[in-house]
Short mmCIF file of C-alpha atoms in Angstrom, two decimals:
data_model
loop_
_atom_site.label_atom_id
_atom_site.label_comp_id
_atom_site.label_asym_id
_atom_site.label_seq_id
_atom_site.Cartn_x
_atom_site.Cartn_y
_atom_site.Cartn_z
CA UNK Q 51 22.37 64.26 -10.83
CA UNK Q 52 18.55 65.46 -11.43
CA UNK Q 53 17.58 68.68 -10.31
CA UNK Q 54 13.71 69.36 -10.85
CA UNK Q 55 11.51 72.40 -10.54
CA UNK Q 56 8.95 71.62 -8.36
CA UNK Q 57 5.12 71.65 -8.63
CA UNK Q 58 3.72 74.77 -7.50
CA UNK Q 59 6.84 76.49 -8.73
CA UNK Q 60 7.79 79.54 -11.37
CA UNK Q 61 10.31 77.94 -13.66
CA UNK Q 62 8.71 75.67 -15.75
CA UNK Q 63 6.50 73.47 -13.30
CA UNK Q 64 2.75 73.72 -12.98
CA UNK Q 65 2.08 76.36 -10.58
CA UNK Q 66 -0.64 79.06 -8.69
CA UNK Q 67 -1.42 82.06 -11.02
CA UNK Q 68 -4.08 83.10 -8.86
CA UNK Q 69 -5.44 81.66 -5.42
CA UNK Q 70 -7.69 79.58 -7.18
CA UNK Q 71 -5.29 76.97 -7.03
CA UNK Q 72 -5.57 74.15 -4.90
CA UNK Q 73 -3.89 73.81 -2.04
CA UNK Q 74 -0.48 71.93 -2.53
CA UNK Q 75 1.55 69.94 0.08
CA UNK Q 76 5.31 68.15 -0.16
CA UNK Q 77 3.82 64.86 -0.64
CA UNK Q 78 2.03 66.22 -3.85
CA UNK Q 79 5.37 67.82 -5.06
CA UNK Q 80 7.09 64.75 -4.13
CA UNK Q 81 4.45 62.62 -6.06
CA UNK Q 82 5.03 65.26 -9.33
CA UNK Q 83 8.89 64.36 -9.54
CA UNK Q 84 8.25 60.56 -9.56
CA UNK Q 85 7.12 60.36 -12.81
CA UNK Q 86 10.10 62.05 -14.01
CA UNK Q 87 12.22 59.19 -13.02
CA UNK Q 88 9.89 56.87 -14.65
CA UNK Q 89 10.41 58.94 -17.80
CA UNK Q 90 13.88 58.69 -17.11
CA UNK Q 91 13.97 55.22 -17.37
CA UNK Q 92 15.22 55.14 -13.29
CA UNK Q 93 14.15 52.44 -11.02
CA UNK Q 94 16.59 53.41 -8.04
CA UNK Q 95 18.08 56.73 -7.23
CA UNK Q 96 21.60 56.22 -5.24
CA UNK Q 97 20.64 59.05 -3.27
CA UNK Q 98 17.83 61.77 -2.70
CA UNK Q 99 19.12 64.61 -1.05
CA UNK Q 100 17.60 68.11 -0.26
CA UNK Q 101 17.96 71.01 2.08
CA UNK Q 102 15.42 72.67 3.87
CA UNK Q 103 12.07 72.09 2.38
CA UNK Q 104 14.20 70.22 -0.16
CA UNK Q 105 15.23 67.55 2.89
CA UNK Q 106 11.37 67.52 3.50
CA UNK Q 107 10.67 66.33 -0.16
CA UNK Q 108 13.62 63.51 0.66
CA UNK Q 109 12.01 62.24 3.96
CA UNK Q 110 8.33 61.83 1.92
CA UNK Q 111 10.08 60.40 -1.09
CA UNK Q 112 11.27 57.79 1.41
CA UNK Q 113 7.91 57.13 2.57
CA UNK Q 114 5.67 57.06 -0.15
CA UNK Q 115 8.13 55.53 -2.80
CA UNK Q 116 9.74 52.71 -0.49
CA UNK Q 117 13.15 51.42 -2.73
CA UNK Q 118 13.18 54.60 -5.01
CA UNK Q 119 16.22 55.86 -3.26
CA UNK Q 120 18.58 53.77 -1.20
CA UNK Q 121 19.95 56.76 0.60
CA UNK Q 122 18.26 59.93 2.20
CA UNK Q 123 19.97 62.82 3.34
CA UNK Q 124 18.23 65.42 4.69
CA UNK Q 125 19.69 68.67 5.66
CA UNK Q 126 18.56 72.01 7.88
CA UNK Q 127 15.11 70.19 7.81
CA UNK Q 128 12.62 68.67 10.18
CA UNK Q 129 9.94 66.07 9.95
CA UNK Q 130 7.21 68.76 11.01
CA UNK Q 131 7.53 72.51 10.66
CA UNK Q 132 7.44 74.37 14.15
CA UNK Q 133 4.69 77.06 15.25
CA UNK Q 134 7.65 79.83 14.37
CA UNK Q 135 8.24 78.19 11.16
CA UNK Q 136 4.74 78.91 10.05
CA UNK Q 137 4.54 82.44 12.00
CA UNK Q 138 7.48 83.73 9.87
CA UNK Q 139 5.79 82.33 6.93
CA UNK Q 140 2.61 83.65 7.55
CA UNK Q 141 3.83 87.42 8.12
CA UNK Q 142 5.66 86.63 4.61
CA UNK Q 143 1.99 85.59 3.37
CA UNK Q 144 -0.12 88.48 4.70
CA UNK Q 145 2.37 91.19 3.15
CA UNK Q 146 1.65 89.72 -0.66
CA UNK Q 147 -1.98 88.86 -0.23
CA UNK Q 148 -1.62 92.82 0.56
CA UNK Q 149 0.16 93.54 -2.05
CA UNK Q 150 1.56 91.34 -4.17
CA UNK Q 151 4.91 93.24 -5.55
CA UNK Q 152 5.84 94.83 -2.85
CA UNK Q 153 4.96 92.25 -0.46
CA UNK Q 154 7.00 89.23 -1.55
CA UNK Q 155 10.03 91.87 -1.36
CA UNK Q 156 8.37 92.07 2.03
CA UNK Q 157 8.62 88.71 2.25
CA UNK Q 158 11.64 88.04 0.83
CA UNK Q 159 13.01 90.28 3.77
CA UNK Q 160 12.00 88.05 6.34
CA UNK Q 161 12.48 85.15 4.87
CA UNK Q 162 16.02 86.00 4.29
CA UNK Q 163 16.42 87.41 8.06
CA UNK Q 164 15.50 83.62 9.61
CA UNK Q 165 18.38 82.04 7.18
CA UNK Q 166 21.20 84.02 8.89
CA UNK Q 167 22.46 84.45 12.23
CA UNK Q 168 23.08 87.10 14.64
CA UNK Q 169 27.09 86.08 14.15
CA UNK Q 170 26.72 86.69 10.67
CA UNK Q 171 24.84 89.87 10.30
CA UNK Q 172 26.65 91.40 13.02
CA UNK Q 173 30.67 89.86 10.98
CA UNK Q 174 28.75 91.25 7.39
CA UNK Q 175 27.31 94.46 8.72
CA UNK Q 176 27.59 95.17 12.72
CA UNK Q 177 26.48 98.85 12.48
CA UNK Q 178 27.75 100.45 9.45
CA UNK Q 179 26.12 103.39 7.61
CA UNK Q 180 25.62 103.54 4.41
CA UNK Q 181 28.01 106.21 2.95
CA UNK Q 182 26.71 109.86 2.50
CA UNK Q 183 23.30 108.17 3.64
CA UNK Q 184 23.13 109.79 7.21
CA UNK Q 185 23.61 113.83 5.64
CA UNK Q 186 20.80 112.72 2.59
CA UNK Q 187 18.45 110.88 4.99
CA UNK Q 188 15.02 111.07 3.98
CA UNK Q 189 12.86 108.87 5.93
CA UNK Q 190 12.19 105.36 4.19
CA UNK Q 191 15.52 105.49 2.56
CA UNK Q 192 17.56 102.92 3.90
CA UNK Q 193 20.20 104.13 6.59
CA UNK Q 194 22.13 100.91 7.61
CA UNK Q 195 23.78 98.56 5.30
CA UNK Q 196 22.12 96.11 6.38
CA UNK Q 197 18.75 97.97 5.15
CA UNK Q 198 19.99 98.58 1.95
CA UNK Q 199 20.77 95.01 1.69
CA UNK Q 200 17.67 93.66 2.76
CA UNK Q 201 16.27 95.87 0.00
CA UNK Q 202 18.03 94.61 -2.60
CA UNK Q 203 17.28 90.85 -1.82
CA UNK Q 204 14.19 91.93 -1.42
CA UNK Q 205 13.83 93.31 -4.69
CA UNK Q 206 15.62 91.13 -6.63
CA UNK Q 207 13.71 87.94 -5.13
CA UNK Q 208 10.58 89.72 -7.18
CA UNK Q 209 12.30 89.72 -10.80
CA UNK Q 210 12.87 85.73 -10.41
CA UNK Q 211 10.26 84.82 -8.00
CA UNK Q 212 6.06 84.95 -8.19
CA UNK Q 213 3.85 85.71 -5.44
CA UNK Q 214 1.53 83.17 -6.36
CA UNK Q 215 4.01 80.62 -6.02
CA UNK Q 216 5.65 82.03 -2.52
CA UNK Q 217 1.83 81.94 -1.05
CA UNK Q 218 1.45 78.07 -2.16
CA UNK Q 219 4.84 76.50 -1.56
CA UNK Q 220 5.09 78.35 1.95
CA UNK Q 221 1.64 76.36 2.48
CA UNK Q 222 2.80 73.37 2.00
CA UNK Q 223 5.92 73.52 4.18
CA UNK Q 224 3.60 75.07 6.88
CA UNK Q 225 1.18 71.81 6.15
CA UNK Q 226 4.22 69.50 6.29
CA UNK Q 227 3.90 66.59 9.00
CA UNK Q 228 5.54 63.30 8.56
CA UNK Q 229 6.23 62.38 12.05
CA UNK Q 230 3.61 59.71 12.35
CA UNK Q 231 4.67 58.51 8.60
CA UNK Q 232 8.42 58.03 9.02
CA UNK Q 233 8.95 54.81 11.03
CA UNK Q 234 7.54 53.39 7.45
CA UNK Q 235 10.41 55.17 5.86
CA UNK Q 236 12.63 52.59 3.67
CA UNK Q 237 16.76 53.58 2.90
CA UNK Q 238 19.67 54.52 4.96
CA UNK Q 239 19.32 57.70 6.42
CA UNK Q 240 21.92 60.67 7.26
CA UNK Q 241 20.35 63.91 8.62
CA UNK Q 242 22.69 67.18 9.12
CA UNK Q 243 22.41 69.64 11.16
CA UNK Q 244 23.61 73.15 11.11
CA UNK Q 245 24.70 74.60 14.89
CA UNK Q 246 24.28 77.94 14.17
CA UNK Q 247 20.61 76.87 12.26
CA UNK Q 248 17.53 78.88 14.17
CA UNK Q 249 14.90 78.39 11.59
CA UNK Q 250 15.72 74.40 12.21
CA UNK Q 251 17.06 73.74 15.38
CA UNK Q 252 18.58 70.83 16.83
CA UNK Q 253 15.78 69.42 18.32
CA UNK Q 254 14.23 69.47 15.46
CA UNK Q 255 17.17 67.63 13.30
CA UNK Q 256 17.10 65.00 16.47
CA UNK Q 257 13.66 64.62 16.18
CA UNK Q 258 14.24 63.33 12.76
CA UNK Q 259 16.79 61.17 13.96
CA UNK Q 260 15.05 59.59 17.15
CA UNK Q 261 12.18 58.77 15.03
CA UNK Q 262 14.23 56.66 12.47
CA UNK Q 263 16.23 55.16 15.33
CA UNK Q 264 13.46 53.98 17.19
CA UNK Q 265 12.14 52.54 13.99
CA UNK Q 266 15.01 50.29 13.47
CA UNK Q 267 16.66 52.07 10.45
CA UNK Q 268 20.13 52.70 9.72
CA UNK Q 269 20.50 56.34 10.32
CA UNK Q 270 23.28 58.56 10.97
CA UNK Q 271 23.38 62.44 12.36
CA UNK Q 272 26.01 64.64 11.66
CA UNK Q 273 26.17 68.28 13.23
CA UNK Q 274 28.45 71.06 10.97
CA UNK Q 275 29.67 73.87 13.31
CA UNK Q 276 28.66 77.05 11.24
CA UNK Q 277 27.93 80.74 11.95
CA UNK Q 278 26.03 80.94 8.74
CA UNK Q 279 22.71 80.43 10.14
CA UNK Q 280 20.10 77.95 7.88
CA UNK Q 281 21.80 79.29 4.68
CA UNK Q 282 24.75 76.97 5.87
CA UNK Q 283 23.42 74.13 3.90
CA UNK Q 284 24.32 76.32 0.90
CA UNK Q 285 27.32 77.85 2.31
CA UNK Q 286 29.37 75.24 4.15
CA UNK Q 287 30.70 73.06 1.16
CA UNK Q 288 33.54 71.11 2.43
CA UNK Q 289 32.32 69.85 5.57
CA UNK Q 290 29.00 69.08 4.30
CA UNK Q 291 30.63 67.38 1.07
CA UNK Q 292 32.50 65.23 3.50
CA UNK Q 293 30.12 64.19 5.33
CA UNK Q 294 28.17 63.24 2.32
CA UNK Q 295 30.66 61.88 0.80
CA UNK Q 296 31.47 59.23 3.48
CA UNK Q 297 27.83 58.68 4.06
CA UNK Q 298 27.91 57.79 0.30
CA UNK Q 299 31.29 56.03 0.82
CA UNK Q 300 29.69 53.32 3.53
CA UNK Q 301 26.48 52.93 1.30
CA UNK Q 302 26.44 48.85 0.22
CA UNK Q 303 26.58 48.62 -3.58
CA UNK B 128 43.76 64.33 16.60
CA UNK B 129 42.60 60.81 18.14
CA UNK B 130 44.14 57.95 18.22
CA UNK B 131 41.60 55.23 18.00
CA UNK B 132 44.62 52.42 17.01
CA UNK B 133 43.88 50.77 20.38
CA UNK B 134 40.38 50.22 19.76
CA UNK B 135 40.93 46.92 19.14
CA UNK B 136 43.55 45.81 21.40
CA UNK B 137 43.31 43.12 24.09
CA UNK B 138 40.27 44.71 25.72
CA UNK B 139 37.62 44.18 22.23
CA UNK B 140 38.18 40.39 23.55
CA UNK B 141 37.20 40.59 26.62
CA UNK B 142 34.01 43.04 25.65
CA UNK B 143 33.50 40.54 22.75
CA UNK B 144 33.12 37.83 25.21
CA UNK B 145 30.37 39.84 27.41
CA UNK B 146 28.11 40.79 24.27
CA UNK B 147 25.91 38.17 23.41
CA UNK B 148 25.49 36.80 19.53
CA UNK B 149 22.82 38.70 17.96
CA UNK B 150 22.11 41.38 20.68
CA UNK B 151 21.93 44.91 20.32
CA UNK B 152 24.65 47.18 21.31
CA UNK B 153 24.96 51.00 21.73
CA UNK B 154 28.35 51.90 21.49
CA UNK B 155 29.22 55.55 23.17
CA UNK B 156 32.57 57.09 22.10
CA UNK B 157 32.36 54.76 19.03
CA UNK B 158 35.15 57.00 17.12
CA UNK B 159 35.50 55.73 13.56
CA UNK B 160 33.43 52.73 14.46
CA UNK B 161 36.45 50.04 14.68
CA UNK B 162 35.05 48.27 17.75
CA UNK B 163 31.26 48.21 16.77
CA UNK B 164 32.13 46.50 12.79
CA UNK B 165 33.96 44.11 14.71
CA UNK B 166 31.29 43.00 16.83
CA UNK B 167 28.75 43.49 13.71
CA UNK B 168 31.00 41.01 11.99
CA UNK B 169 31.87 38.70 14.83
CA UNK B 170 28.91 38.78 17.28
CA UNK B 171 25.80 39.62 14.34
CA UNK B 172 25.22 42.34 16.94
CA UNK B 173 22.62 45.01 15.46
CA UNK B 174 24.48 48.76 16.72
CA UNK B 175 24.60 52.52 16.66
CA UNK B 176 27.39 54.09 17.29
CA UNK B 177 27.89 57.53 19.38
CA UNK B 178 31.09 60.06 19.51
CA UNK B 179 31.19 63.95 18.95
CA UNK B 180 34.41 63.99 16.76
CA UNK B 181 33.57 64.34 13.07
CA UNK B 182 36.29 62.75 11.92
CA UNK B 183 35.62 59.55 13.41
CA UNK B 184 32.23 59.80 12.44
CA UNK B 185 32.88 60.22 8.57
CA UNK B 186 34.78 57.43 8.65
CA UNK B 187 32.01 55.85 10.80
CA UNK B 188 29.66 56.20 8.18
CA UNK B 189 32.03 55.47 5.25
CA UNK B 190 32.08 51.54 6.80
CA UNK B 191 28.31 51.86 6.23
CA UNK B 192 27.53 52.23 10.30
CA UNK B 193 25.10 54.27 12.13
CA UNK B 194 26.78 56.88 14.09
CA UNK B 195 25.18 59.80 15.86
CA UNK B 196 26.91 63.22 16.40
CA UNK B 197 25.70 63.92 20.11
CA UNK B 198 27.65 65.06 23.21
CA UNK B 199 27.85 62.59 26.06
CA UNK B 200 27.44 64.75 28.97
CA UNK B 201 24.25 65.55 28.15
CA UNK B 202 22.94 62.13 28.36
CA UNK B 203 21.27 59.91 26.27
CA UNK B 204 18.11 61.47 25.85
CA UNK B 205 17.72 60.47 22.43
CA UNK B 206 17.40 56.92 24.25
CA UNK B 207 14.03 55.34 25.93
CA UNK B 208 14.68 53.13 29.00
CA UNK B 209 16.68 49.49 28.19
CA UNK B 210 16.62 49.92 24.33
CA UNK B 211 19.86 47.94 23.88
CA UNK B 212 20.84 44.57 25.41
CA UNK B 213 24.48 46.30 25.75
CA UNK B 214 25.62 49.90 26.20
CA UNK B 215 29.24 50.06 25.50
CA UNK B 216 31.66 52.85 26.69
CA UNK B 217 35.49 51.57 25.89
CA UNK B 218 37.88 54.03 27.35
CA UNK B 219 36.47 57.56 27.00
CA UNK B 220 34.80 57.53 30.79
CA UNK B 221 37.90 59.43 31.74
CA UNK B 222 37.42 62.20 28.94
CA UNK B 223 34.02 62.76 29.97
CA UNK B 224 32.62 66.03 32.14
CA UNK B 225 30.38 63.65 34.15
CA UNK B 226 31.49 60.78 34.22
CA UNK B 227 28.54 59.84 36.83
CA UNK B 228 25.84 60.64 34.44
CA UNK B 229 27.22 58.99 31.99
CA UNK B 230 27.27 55.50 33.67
CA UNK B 231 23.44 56.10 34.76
CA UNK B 232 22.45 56.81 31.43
CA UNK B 233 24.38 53.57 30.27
CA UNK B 234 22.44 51.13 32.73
CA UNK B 235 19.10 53.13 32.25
CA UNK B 236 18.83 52.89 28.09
CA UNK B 237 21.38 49.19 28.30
CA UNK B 238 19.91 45.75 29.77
CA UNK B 239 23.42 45.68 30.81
CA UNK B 240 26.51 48.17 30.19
CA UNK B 241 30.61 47.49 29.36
CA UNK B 242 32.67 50.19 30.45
CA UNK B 243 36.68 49.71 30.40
CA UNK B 244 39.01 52.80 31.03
CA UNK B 245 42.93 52.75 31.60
CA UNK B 246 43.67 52.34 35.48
CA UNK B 247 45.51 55.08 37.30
CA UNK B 248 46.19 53.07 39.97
CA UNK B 249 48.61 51.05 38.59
CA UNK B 250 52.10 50.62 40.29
CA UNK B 251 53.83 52.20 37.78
CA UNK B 252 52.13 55.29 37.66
CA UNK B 253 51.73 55.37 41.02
CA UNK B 254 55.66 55.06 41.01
CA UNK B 255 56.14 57.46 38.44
CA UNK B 256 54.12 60.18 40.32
CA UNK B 257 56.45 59.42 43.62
CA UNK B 258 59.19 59.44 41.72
CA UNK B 259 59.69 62.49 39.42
CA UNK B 260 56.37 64.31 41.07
CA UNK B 261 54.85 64.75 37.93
CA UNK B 262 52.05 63.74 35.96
CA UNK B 263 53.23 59.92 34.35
CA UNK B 264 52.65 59.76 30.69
CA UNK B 265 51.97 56.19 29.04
CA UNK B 266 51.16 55.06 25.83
CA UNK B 267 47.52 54.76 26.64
CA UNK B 268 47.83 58.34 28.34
CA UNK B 269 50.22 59.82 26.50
CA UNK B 270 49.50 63.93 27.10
CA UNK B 271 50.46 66.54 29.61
CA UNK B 272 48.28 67.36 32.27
CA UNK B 273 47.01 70.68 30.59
CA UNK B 274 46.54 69.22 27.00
CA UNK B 275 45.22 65.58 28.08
CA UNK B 276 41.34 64.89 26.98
CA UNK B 277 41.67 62.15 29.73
CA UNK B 278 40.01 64.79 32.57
CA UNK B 279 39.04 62.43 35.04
CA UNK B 280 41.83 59.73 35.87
CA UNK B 281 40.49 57.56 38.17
CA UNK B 282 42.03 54.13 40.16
CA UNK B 283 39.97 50.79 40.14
CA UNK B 284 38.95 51.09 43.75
CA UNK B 285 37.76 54.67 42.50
CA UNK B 286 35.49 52.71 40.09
CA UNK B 287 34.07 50.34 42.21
CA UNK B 288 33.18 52.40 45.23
CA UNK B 289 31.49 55.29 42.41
CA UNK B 290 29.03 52.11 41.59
CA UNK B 291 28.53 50.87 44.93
CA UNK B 292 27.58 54.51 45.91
CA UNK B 293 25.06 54.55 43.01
CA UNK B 294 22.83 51.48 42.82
CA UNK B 295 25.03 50.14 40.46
CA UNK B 296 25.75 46.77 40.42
CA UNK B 297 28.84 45.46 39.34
CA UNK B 298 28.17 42.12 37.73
CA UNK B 299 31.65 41.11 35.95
CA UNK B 300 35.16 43.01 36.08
CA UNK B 301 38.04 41.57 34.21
CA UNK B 302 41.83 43.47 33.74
CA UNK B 303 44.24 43.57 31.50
CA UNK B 304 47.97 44.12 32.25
CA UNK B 305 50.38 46.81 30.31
CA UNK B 306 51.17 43.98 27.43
CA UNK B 307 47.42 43.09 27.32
CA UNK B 308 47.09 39.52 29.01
CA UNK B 309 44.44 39.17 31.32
CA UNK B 310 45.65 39.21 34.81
CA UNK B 311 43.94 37.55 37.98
CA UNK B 312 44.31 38.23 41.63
CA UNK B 313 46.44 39.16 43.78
CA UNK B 314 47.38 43.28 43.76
CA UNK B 315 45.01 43.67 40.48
CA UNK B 316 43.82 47.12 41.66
CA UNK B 317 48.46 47.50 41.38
CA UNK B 318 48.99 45.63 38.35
CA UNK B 319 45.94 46.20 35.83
CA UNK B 320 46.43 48.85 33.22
CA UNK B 321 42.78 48.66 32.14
CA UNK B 322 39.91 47.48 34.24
CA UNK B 323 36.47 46.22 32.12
CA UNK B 324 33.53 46.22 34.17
CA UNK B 325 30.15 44.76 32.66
CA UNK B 326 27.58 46.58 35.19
CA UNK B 327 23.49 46.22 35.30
CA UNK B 328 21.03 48.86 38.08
CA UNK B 329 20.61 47.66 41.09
#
């Protein structure tokens, strides 16, 4: 299995330290990690699969490098991101270009926000208080747990995470467009989606799907029942592993 | 949990024998894809497969089909106007919400469409229900009236008078008695335990 950073990145990969930077898209990122399987000494992958932005990378891999991977399984994704996709990210955008620490907290916030559901706030922190918080309130501090949360992701996404790099990658998934690209997609396909998924929903996942159909390719859609939101695709381990796993099962060696 | 064991009973012959060699087939309520890799290896039929069950679907996938996770009662939306020479629907009409819909889509997105569900009109049952006054159980419909997924039990004559209502024409029927031979006239709408109807738009 081959993980990679990817271009336009923080942890190791060439990426933004200012906004001089060009402009970066998933087919550049995608075009990056190629020459790591040449290096590699890898003609065919068994399987490229990503989540989210990661299941964007494994439709363009399909399309620009025809054979690299037999199989493709995309997950919480969509072959073009949606007008709310790119609002959310934008909001995310505008608070660093304001200011850059405290805005990819800012961010962060958000971000994490369109990855969960209703359900699962409400099961992880309905309306609870944080303790003594109420008596001590000074306005700012965080009152509900799920402030004080928020907080803390939000915070902690800035000791591991650049600005730079948030402002560029969220580009390129806002830039992302392979709909007209696809039918010329080469490998057996399975795309999963996530019911409880609002960042990516159905539509989009069948959108995906349709488009490979139509083209004549051997696709196959799976839907997961989960109240986890878009983090699902992180979350919900045994039914995604067994759908993967049979997808991998049926794949002709 | 489904039983998909009679998948390939008596009826995949007669279906085999509608489906042309080479055509392309959409299979709806495909389960774990028993009936579409037999036509795939029989008939060189090119297919997708369609059921909501997951666990049909993994093992689906795991023969190396294409299988979609979509719910029949919405239609086929995912599916433009005569895409497939066939549209298959082998016993799971009577577990649908709308069953109606379900036919239209099959003759709107199929050149032509198989659909073969267990007869209710058969003497037996029809016995059974005079007799005890209850529900009859079989081995194709083996649950209790509260549990059953079978939610629309319908007779043959049922059938045929839902398509002549409709605009839909119904170009071959063939039945199958209790043990699986095919049966001819008279009393089939009595003695067939399965009707299979191949069916085109008017």
């Amino acid at each position: 299995m081959i993980c990679a950073n990817t271009l336009g990145g923080c942890s190791g990969s060439t990426g933004p330290k200012d906004l001089n930077f060009p402009i970066i898209t998933i087919k550049d990122m995608v075009a990056a990690q190629v020459p790591l399987l040449d290096h590699l000494g890898i003609k065919e992958l068994v399987a490229v699969a990503g989540g989210s932005m990661g299941g964007m990378m494994a439709l363009q891999l399909s399309v620009d490098f025809p054979g690299r991977a037999k199989n493709i399984i995309a997950i919480a994704t969509a072959a073009k991101s949606s007008a709310q996709n790119i609002a959310f990210n934008e909001v995310g955008r505008r608070a660093i270009i304001n200011d850059p620490e405290e805005g990819l907290a800012i961010a962060r916030m958000i971000g994490h926000i369109t990855y969960l559901s209703e359900v699962s706030l409400t099961n992880k922190f309905g309306r609870k208080i944080q303790e003594g918080a109420l008596a001590s309130q000074k306005f700012g501090d965080p009152l509900f747990e799920v402030e004080s949360y928020l907080k803390y992701k939000g915070v902690g996404f800035t000791k591991r995470f650049d600005a730079n790099s948030y402002l560029y990658i969220t580009k390129a998934i806002d830039l992302f467009d392979i709909t007209n690209d696809l039918s010329r997609g080469e490998g057996r396909f399975l795309v999963v989606h996530f019911t409880s998924d609002w960042l990516f929903p159905e539509y989009q996942a069948l959108d995906i799907v349709d488009r490979l159909k139509d083209s004549g390719k051997n696709v196959s859609y799976r839907v997961i029942e989960s109240t986890a939101g878009h983090d699902a695709f992180l979350l919900e381990e045994e039914k995604l592993g067994g759908a993967i796993k049979s997808f991998l099962a049926g794949a002709k060696t | 949990m489904i039983d998909y064991r009679h998948r390939l009973k008596p009826d995949y012959k007669l279906i085999r024998e509608f489906i042309t060699n080479g055509a392309t087939v959409l299979d709806l309520g495909c389960g774990d894809g028993t009936l579409l890799e037999a036509l795939i290896k029989d008939k060189k039929v090119k297919g997708i497969g369609v059921d909501i069950h997951p666990e049909g679907l993994n093992e689906a996938m795991g023969r190396g089909l294409s299988v979609l996770q979509l719910d029949l009662n919405k239609g086929l939306k995912s599916f433009k106007d005569k895409s497939f020479d066939f549209v298959v629907l082998n016993m799971t009409l009577q577990a649908m919400w709308d069953p109606l819909l379900v036919i239209q889509e099959m003759v709107r997105v199929g050149k032509k469409a198989i659909v073969g569900f267990p007869n209710f009109g058969h003497w037996q049952l029809l016995f059974r229900l005079l007799a005890t006054e209850r529900m009859p159980k079989t081995k194709t419909l083996p649950y209790d009236w509260y549990n059953t997924p079978n939610i629309r039990l319908m007779t043959i004559n049922d059938f045929k008078s839902l398509c002549a209502g409709n605009g839909i024409k119904i170009v071959k029927d063939r039945y199958l008695s209790t043990s699986g031979t095919e049966i001819h006239r008279p009393f089939i709408r009595w003695r067939a335990a399965e009707g299979i109807f191949l069916l085109t738009q008017k």
